[in-house]
Short mmCIF file of C-alpha atoms in Angstrom, two decimals:
data_model
loop_
_atom_site.label_atom_id
_atom_site.label_comp_id
_atom_site.label_asym_id
_atom_site.label_seq_id
_atom_site.Cartn_x
_atom_site.Cartn_y
_atom_site.Cartn_z
CA MET A 49 -53.85 -9.06 -41.42
CA LEU A 50 -51.79 -12.09 -40.36
CA LYS A 51 -49.10 -11.22 -42.88
CA ALA A 52 -48.88 -7.67 -41.55
CA TRP A 53 -48.64 -8.97 -37.99
CA ARG A 54 -45.81 -11.35 -38.98
CA GLU A 55 -43.90 -8.55 -40.68
CA GLU A 56 -44.30 -6.35 -37.62
CA PHE A 57 -43.21 -9.20 -35.36
CA ARG A 58 -40.12 -9.86 -37.48
CA ALA A 59 -39.30 -6.16 -37.54
CA ASN A 60 -39.61 -5.99 -33.75
CA GLN A 61 -37.39 -9.04 -33.32
CA ALA A 62 -34.80 -7.58 -35.67
CA LEU A 63 -34.91 -4.31 -33.75
CA LYS A 64 -34.42 -6.16 -30.45
CA ARG A 65 -31.44 -8.05 -31.91
CA GLN A 66 -29.97 -4.79 -33.17
CA ILE A 67 -30.44 -3.10 -29.79
CA LYS A 68 -28.89 -6.11 -28.05
CA LEU A 69 -25.94 -6.06 -30.46
CA GLU A 70 -25.42 -2.33 -30.00
CA ARG A 71 -25.58 -2.76 -26.21
CA TRP A 72 -23.05 -5.59 -26.38
CA GLU A 73 -20.75 -3.47 -28.54
CA GLN A 74 -21.11 -0.56 -26.11
CA GLU A 75 -20.36 -2.74 -23.08
CA LYS A 76 -17.41 -4.24 -24.94
CA GLY A 77 -16.10 -0.75 -25.57
CA TRP A 78 -16.52 0.13 -21.90
CA ARG A 79 -14.68 -3.04 -20.85
CA GLU A 80 -11.83 -2.21 -23.20
CA GLU A 81 -11.69 1.34 -21.87
CA ASP A 82 -11.68 0.05 -18.30
CA ARG A 83 -8.95 -2.46 -19.13
CA ALA A 84 -6.85 0.22 -20.81
CA ALA A 85 -7.34 2.59 -17.85
CA ARG A 86 -6.47 -0.23 -15.45
CA GLN A 87 -3.30 -1.11 -17.35
CA LYS A 88 -2.33 2.57 -17.51
CA ALA A 89 -2.89 2.99 -13.76
CA LEU A 90 -0.85 -0.12 -12.93
CA ALA A 91 1.94 1.04 -15.26
CA GLU A 92 2.01 4.42 -13.51
CA ASN A 93 2.26 2.68 -10.13
CA ALA A 94 5.15 0.47 -11.23
CA VAL A 95 8.79 1.20 -10.42
CA GLY A 96 11.52 -0.16 -12.68
CA LEU A 97 13.68 -2.97 -11.32
CA LYS A 98 16.94 -1.02 -11.64
CA GLU A 99 15.47 1.99 -9.84
CA HIS A 100 14.05 -0.28 -7.14
CA ASN A 101 17.39 -2.04 -6.64
CA ASP A 102 19.11 1.34 -6.31
CA ASN A 103 16.55 2.34 -3.67
CA ILE A 104 17.07 -0.91 -1.74
CA ARG A 105 20.84 -0.47 -1.91
CA ALA A 106 20.57 3.06 -0.51
CA ALA A 107 18.11 2.00 2.21
CA THR A 108 20.33 -0.77 3.53
CA GLY A 109 23.03 1.81 4.24
CA VAL A 110 20.80 3.71 6.67
CA SER A 111 21.78 3.49 10.34
CA TYR A 112 18.29 4.34 11.53
CA LEU A 113 15.59 6.95 11.12
CA THR A 114 12.44 7.84 13.00
CA LEU A 115 9.36 7.42 10.82
CA VAL A 116 6.40 9.55 11.91
CA CYS A 117 3.02 8.46 10.52
CA HIS A 118 -0.50 7.49 11.48
CA GLU A 119 -0.80 4.08 13.14
CA ASP A 120 -3.16 2.93 10.36
CA THR A 121 -0.52 3.78 7.76
CA TRP A 122 2.13 1.89 9.71
CA THR A 123 -0.20 -1.07 10.27
CA PHE A 124 -0.85 -1.34 6.53
CA MET A 125 2.87 -1.21 5.70
CA ALA A 126 3.84 -3.57 8.54
CA ILE A 127 1.31 -6.21 7.50
CA ARG A 128 2.63 -6.04 3.95
CA ALA A 129 6.24 -6.29 5.07
CA PHE A 130 6.10 -8.55 8.14
CA GLY A 131 2.93 -10.64 7.76
CA GLN A 132 0.87 -9.20 10.58
CA TRP A 133 0.41 -6.16 12.82
CA LYS A 134 -2.21 -4.50 15.00
CA PRO A 135 -2.50 -0.73 15.52
CA ALA A 136 -2.23 -0.97 19.30
CA TRP A 137 1.08 -2.84 19.27
CA THR A 138 4.17 -1.01 20.46
CA GLN A 139 6.57 -3.90 19.92
CA SER A 140 6.98 -6.95 17.72
CA THR A 141 8.87 -9.28 20.06
CA ARG A 142 7.31 -11.51 22.71
CA PRO A 143 7.26 -9.86 26.16
CA PRO A 144 9.59 -11.84 28.45
CA ALA A 145 7.41 -11.66 31.58
CA SER A 146 3.86 -12.25 30.38
CA MET A 147 3.17 -14.07 27.14
CA ASP A 148 -0.46 -12.98 27.01
CA ARG A 149 0.02 -9.31 27.87
CA PRO A 150 -2.62 -7.17 26.07
CA HIS A 151 -1.61 -5.29 22.93
CA HIS A 152 1.50 -7.41 22.28
CA PRO A 153 1.98 -10.44 20.06
CA GLY A 154 2.05 -13.67 22.08
CA ILE A 155 3.28 -17.17 21.38
CA LEU A 156 0.39 -18.07 19.06
CA GLU A 157 0.71 -14.84 17.08
CA GLU A 158 4.46 -14.53 16.90
CA HIS A 159 4.98 -17.42 14.46
CA ARG A 160 2.69 -15.74 11.93
CA PHE A 161 5.31 -13.09 11.21
CA THR A 162 6.71 -13.92 7.78
CA VAL A 163 9.70 -11.65 8.45
CA ASP A 164 11.08 -10.66 11.85
CA PRO A 165 10.35 -6.91 12.25
CA ASN A 166 12.93 -6.66 15.06
CA LEU A 167 11.02 -3.78 16.64
CA PRO A 168 11.17 -4.27 20.42
CA GLU A 169 9.36 -2.04 22.87
CA GLY A 170 10.82 1.46 22.84
CA ARG A 171 11.18 1.63 19.07
CA ILE A 172 7.48 2.36 18.56
CA ARG A 173 6.05 5.30 20.47
CA LYS A 174 2.51 6.64 20.34
CA VAL A 175 2.48 10.43 20.17
CA ALA A 176 -0.30 12.92 20.83
CA ASP A 177 1.05 15.30 18.19
CA GLY A 178 -0.58 18.26 19.88
CA HIS A 179 -4.04 16.67 19.87
CA THR A 180 -5.40 13.71 21.79
CA GLY A 181 -6.46 10.65 19.87
CA THR A 182 -4.72 11.52 16.61
CA GLY A 183 -3.25 8.02 16.25
CA MET A 184 0.16 9.35 15.24
CA GLN A 185 3.25 7.38 16.23
CA GLU A 186 7.01 7.29 15.84
CA VAL A 187 8.70 4.12 14.61
CA LEU A 188 12.47 3.77 14.86
CA LEU A 189 13.50 1.94 11.68
CA SER A 190 16.85 0.37 10.84
CA GLY A 191 18.11 0.16 7.27
CA HIS A 192 17.00 -3.49 7.27
CA ASN A 193 13.45 -2.49 8.23
CA LEU A 194 13.39 0.22 5.59
CA ALA A 195 14.61 -2.13 2.87
CA GLN A 196 11.97 -4.71 3.85
CA LEU A 197 9.21 -2.08 3.67
CA LEU A 198 10.39 -0.93 0.24
CA LYS A 199 10.49 -4.53 -1.02
CA ALA A 200 6.95 -5.29 0.18
CA LEU A 201 5.47 -2.05 -1.14
CA HIS A 202 7.21 -2.51 -4.50
CA GLU A 203 5.60 -5.96 -4.80
CA GLY A 204 2.23 -4.54 -3.73
CA ALA A 205 2.40 -1.82 -6.40
CA GLN A 206 2.42 -4.57 -9.04
CA GLU A 207 -0.76 -6.31 -7.83
CA ASP A 208 -3.92 -6.40 -9.98
CA ASP A 209 -6.03 -4.56 -7.40
CA VAL A 210 -5.72 -0.98 -8.68
CA ALA A 211 -6.60 0.65 -5.34
CA LEU A 212 -4.12 -1.54 -3.44
CA SER A 213 -1.50 -0.97 -6.13
CA ALA A 214 -1.97 2.79 -5.90
CA ARG A 215 -1.73 2.76 -2.11
CA CYS A 216 1.45 0.68 -2.10
CA SER A 217 2.93 2.85 -4.85
CA ARG A 218 2.18 6.07 -2.97
CA LEU A 219 3.73 4.82 0.26
CA TYR A 220 6.71 3.39 -1.63
CA ASN A 221 7.32 6.78 -3.23
CA LYS A 222 7.01 8.53 0.14
CA LEU A 223 9.77 6.31 1.56
CA VAL A 224 11.83 6.86 -1.59
CA GLU A 225 11.61 10.61 -0.94
CA PHE A 226 13.65 9.92 2.19
CA VAL A 227 15.99 7.51 0.40
CA ASP A 228 16.68 10.17 -2.23
CA LEU A 229 18.06 12.41 0.53
CA ILE A 230 20.78 9.89 1.35
CA ASP A 231 24.30 10.74 0.20
CA PRO A 232 26.09 7.41 -0.40
CA GLY A 233 29.42 9.19 -0.18
CA ALA A 234 28.76 10.66 3.26
CA GLU A 235 30.33 9.31 6.44
CA SER A 236 28.43 6.54 8.25
CA GLY A 237 25.87 7.50 10.86
CA GLN A 238 24.57 10.54 8.99
CA THR A 239 20.97 9.29 9.01
CA THR A 240 20.97 8.90 12.80
CA GLY A 241 18.34 11.13 14.37
CA ILE A 242 16.42 11.93 11.17
CA ARG A 243 12.66 12.26 11.61
CA TYR A 244 10.70 11.63 8.43
CA ARG A 245 6.99 12.28 8.43
CA ILE A 246 4.44 10.72 6.08
CA ASP A 247 1.77 13.37 5.85
CA ASP A 248 0.83 14.91 2.51
CA SER A 249 -0.69 17.91 4.26
CA MET A 250 2.75 18.90 5.47
CA ASP A 251 5.65 20.39 3.59
CA ALA A 252 9.34 19.56 3.50
CA SER A 253 9.96 21.33 6.81
CA HIS A 254 8.91 18.09 8.50
CA VAL A 255 12.01 16.34 7.22
CA GLN A 256 14.31 17.51 9.96
CA LYS A 257 17.05 16.65 12.41
CA ASP A 258 16.06 15.89 16.00
#
């Protein structure tokens, strides 16, 4: 009786070890699959250095364009590129009259910009876009601003956080869609007055002259 019980106990222990080993092997396989999928996703989000340099070179030649997007989209890009931003802001420079005016960066906030956005009041305009409360806005960007955004989003696309990488990559590619329209051989000032809209629900008709 005791011998039979011992054999059964040993068999049960062996079975438990086998189940544990199989579970470990399965989890290991899942981890490897996740790692491979992660690496594949990050590789898809990446942009080659030569291509990126070409995009930066084209962007710096822009006089200015009007970027139309949701304020949350702009806030995400601006924080990446300039160090800080809040959706309600309509300028990035300190107001001359009142340093603590609501909805504008003040003395204590201004120094936290890692790069000067150079977007004074008048270059960011909230728009109703046919509906109240849509959060859409127009941002007047210089070539310098555009190049800074591309640089920050390119760096973000290489981060380990897959969701963040994908978001930066998508926005980078949306800006590159505009950059690809630039003719480097054209006369200067050709980008003046261009409105470019970031909105995947819209078609190319929203890339237009004012």
